[in-house]
PDB file of C-alpha atoms in Angstrom:
ATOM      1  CA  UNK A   1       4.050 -24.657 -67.073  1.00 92.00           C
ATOM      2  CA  UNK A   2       4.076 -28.054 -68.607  1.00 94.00           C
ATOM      3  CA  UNK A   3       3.225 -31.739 -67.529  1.00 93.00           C
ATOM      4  CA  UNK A   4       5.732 -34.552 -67.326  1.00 94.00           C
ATOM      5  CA  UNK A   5       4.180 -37.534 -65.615  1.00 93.00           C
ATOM      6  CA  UNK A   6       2.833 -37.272 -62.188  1.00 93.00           C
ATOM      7  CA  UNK A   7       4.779 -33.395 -61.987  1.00 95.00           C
ATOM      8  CA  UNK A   8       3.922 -30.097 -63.084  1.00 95.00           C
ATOM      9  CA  UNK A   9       7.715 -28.286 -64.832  1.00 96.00           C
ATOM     10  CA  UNK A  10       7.675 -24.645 -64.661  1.00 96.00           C
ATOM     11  CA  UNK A  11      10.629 -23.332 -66.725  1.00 96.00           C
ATOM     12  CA  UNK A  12      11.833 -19.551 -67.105  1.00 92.00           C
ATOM     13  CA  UNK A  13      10.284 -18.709 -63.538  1.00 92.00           C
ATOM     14  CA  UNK A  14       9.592 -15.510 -61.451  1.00 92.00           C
ATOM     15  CA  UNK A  15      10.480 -14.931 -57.773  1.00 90.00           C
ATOM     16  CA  UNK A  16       9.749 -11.971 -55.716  1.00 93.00           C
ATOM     17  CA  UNK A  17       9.768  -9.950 -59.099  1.00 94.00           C
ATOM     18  CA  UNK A  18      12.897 -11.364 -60.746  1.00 95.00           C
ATOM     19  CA  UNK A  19      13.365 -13.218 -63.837  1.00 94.00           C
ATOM     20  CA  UNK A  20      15.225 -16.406 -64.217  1.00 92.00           C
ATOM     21  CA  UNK A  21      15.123 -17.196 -67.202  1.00 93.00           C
ATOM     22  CA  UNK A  22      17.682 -20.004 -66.930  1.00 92.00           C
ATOM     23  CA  UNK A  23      15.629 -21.928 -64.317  1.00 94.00           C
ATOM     24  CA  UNK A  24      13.663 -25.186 -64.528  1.00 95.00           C
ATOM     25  CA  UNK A  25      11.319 -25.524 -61.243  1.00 96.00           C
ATOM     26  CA  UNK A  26       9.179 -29.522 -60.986  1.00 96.00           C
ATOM     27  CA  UNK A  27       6.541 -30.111 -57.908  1.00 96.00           C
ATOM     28  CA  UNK A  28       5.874 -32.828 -55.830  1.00 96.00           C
ATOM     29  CA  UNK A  29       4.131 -35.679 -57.478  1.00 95.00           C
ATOM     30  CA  UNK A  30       0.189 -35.404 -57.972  1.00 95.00           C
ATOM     31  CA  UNK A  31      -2.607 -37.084 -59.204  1.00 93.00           C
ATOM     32  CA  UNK A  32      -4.321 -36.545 -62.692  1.00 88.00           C
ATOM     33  CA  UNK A  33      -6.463 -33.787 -62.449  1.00 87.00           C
ATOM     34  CA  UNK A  34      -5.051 -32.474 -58.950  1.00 93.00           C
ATOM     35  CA  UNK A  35      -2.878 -29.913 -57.582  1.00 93.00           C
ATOM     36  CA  UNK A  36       0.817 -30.637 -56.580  1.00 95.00           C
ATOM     37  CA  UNK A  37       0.485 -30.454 -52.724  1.00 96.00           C
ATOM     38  CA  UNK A  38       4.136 -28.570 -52.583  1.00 96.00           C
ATOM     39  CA  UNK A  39       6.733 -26.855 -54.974  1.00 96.00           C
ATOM     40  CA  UNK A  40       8.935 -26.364 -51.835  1.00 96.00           C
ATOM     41  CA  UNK A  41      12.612 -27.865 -53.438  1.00 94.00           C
ATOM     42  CA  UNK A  42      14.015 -27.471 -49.645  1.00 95.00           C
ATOM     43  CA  UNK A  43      11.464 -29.837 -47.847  1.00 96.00           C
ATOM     44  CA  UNK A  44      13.506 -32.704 -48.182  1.00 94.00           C
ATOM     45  CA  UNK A  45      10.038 -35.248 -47.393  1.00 94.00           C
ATOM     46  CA  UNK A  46       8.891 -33.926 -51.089  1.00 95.00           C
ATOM     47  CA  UNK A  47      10.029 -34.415 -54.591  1.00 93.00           C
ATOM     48  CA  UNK A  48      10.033 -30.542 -55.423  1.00 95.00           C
ATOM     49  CA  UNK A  49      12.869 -29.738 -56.850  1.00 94.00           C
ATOM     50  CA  UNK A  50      14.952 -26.776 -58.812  1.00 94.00           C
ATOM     51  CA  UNK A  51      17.917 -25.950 -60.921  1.00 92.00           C
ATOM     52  CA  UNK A  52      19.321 -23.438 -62.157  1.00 89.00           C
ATOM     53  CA  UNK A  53      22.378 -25.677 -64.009  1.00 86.00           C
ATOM     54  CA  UNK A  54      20.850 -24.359 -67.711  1.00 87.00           C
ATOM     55  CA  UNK A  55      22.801 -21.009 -67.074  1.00 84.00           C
ATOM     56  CA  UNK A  56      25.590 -22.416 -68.219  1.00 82.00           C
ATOM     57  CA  UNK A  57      24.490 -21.824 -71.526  1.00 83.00           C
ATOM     58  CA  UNK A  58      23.641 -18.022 -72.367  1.00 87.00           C
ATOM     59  CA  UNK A  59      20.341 -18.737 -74.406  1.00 90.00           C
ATOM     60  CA  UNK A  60      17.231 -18.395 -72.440  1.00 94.00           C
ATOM     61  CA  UNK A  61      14.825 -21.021 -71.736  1.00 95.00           C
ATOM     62  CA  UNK A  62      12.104 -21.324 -74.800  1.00 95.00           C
ATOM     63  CA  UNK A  63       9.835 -23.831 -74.075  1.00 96.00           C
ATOM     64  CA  UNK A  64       9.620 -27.764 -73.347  1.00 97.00           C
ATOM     65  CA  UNK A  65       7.311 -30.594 -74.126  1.00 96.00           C
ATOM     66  CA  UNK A  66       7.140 -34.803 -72.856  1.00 95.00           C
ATOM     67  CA  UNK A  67       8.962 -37.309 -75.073  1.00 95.00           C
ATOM     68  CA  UNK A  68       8.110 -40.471 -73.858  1.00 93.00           C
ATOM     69  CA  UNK A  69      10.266 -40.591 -70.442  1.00 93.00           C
ATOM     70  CA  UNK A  70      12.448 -37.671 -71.094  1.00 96.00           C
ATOM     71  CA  UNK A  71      11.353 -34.278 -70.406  1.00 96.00           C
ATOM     72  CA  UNK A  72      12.699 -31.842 -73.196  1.00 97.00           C
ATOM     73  CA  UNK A  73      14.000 -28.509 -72.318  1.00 96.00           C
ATOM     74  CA  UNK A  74      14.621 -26.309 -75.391  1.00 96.00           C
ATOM     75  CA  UNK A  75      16.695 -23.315 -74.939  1.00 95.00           C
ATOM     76  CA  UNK A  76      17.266 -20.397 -77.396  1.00 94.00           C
ATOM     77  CA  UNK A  77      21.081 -22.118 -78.370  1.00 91.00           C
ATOM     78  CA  UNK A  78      20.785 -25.864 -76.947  1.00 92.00           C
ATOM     79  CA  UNK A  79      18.008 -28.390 -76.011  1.00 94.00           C
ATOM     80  CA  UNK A  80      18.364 -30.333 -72.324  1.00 94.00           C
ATOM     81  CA  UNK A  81      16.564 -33.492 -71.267  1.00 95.00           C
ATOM     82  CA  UNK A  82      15.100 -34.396 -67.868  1.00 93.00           C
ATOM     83  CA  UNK A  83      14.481 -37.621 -66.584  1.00 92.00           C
ATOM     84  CA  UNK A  84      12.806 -39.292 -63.381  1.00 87.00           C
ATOM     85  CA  UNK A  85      15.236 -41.521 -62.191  1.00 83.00           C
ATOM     86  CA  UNK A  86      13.261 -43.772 -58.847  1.00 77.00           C
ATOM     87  CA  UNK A  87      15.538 -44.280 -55.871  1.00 69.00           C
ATOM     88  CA  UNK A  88      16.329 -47.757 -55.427  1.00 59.00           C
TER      89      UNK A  88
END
């Protein structure tokens, strides 16, 4: 679980007992120092989101850090960025 501005990024996630190691999981915006109020990606009054488009590359899901306004997703074979883009 990482931080990337106001969301928490959970990469490599477990549901019900299954790995998916391809997947990259972000809440709903918070506050600093709070907890998101919903990771639910199919509410569509939140932010939550998911994907699981980083399967298209075999390697697994390593790791990922904030660089300035891109999130960086490193995978065992490729590196992904992730970036807030604001409805307009």
């Amino acid at each position: 679980m990482r931080v990337f501005k106001q969301f928490l990024i959970a990469l490599d996630i477990e549901k019900s007992g299954s790995r998916y190691p391809h997947v990259v999981k972000w809440s709903h915006p918070a506050e600093n120092g709070t907890v998101p109020i919903s990771w639910d990606e199919t509410d569509p009054t939140k932010l939550a989101g998911e994907s699981s488009a980083l399967s298209e590359m075999p390697g697994f899901i390593v790791g990922g850090l904030a660089l300035r306004d891109t999130f960086i997703v490193y995978k065992e074979d490729s590196v992904w960025g992730m970036q807030l883009i604001p409805n307009t």
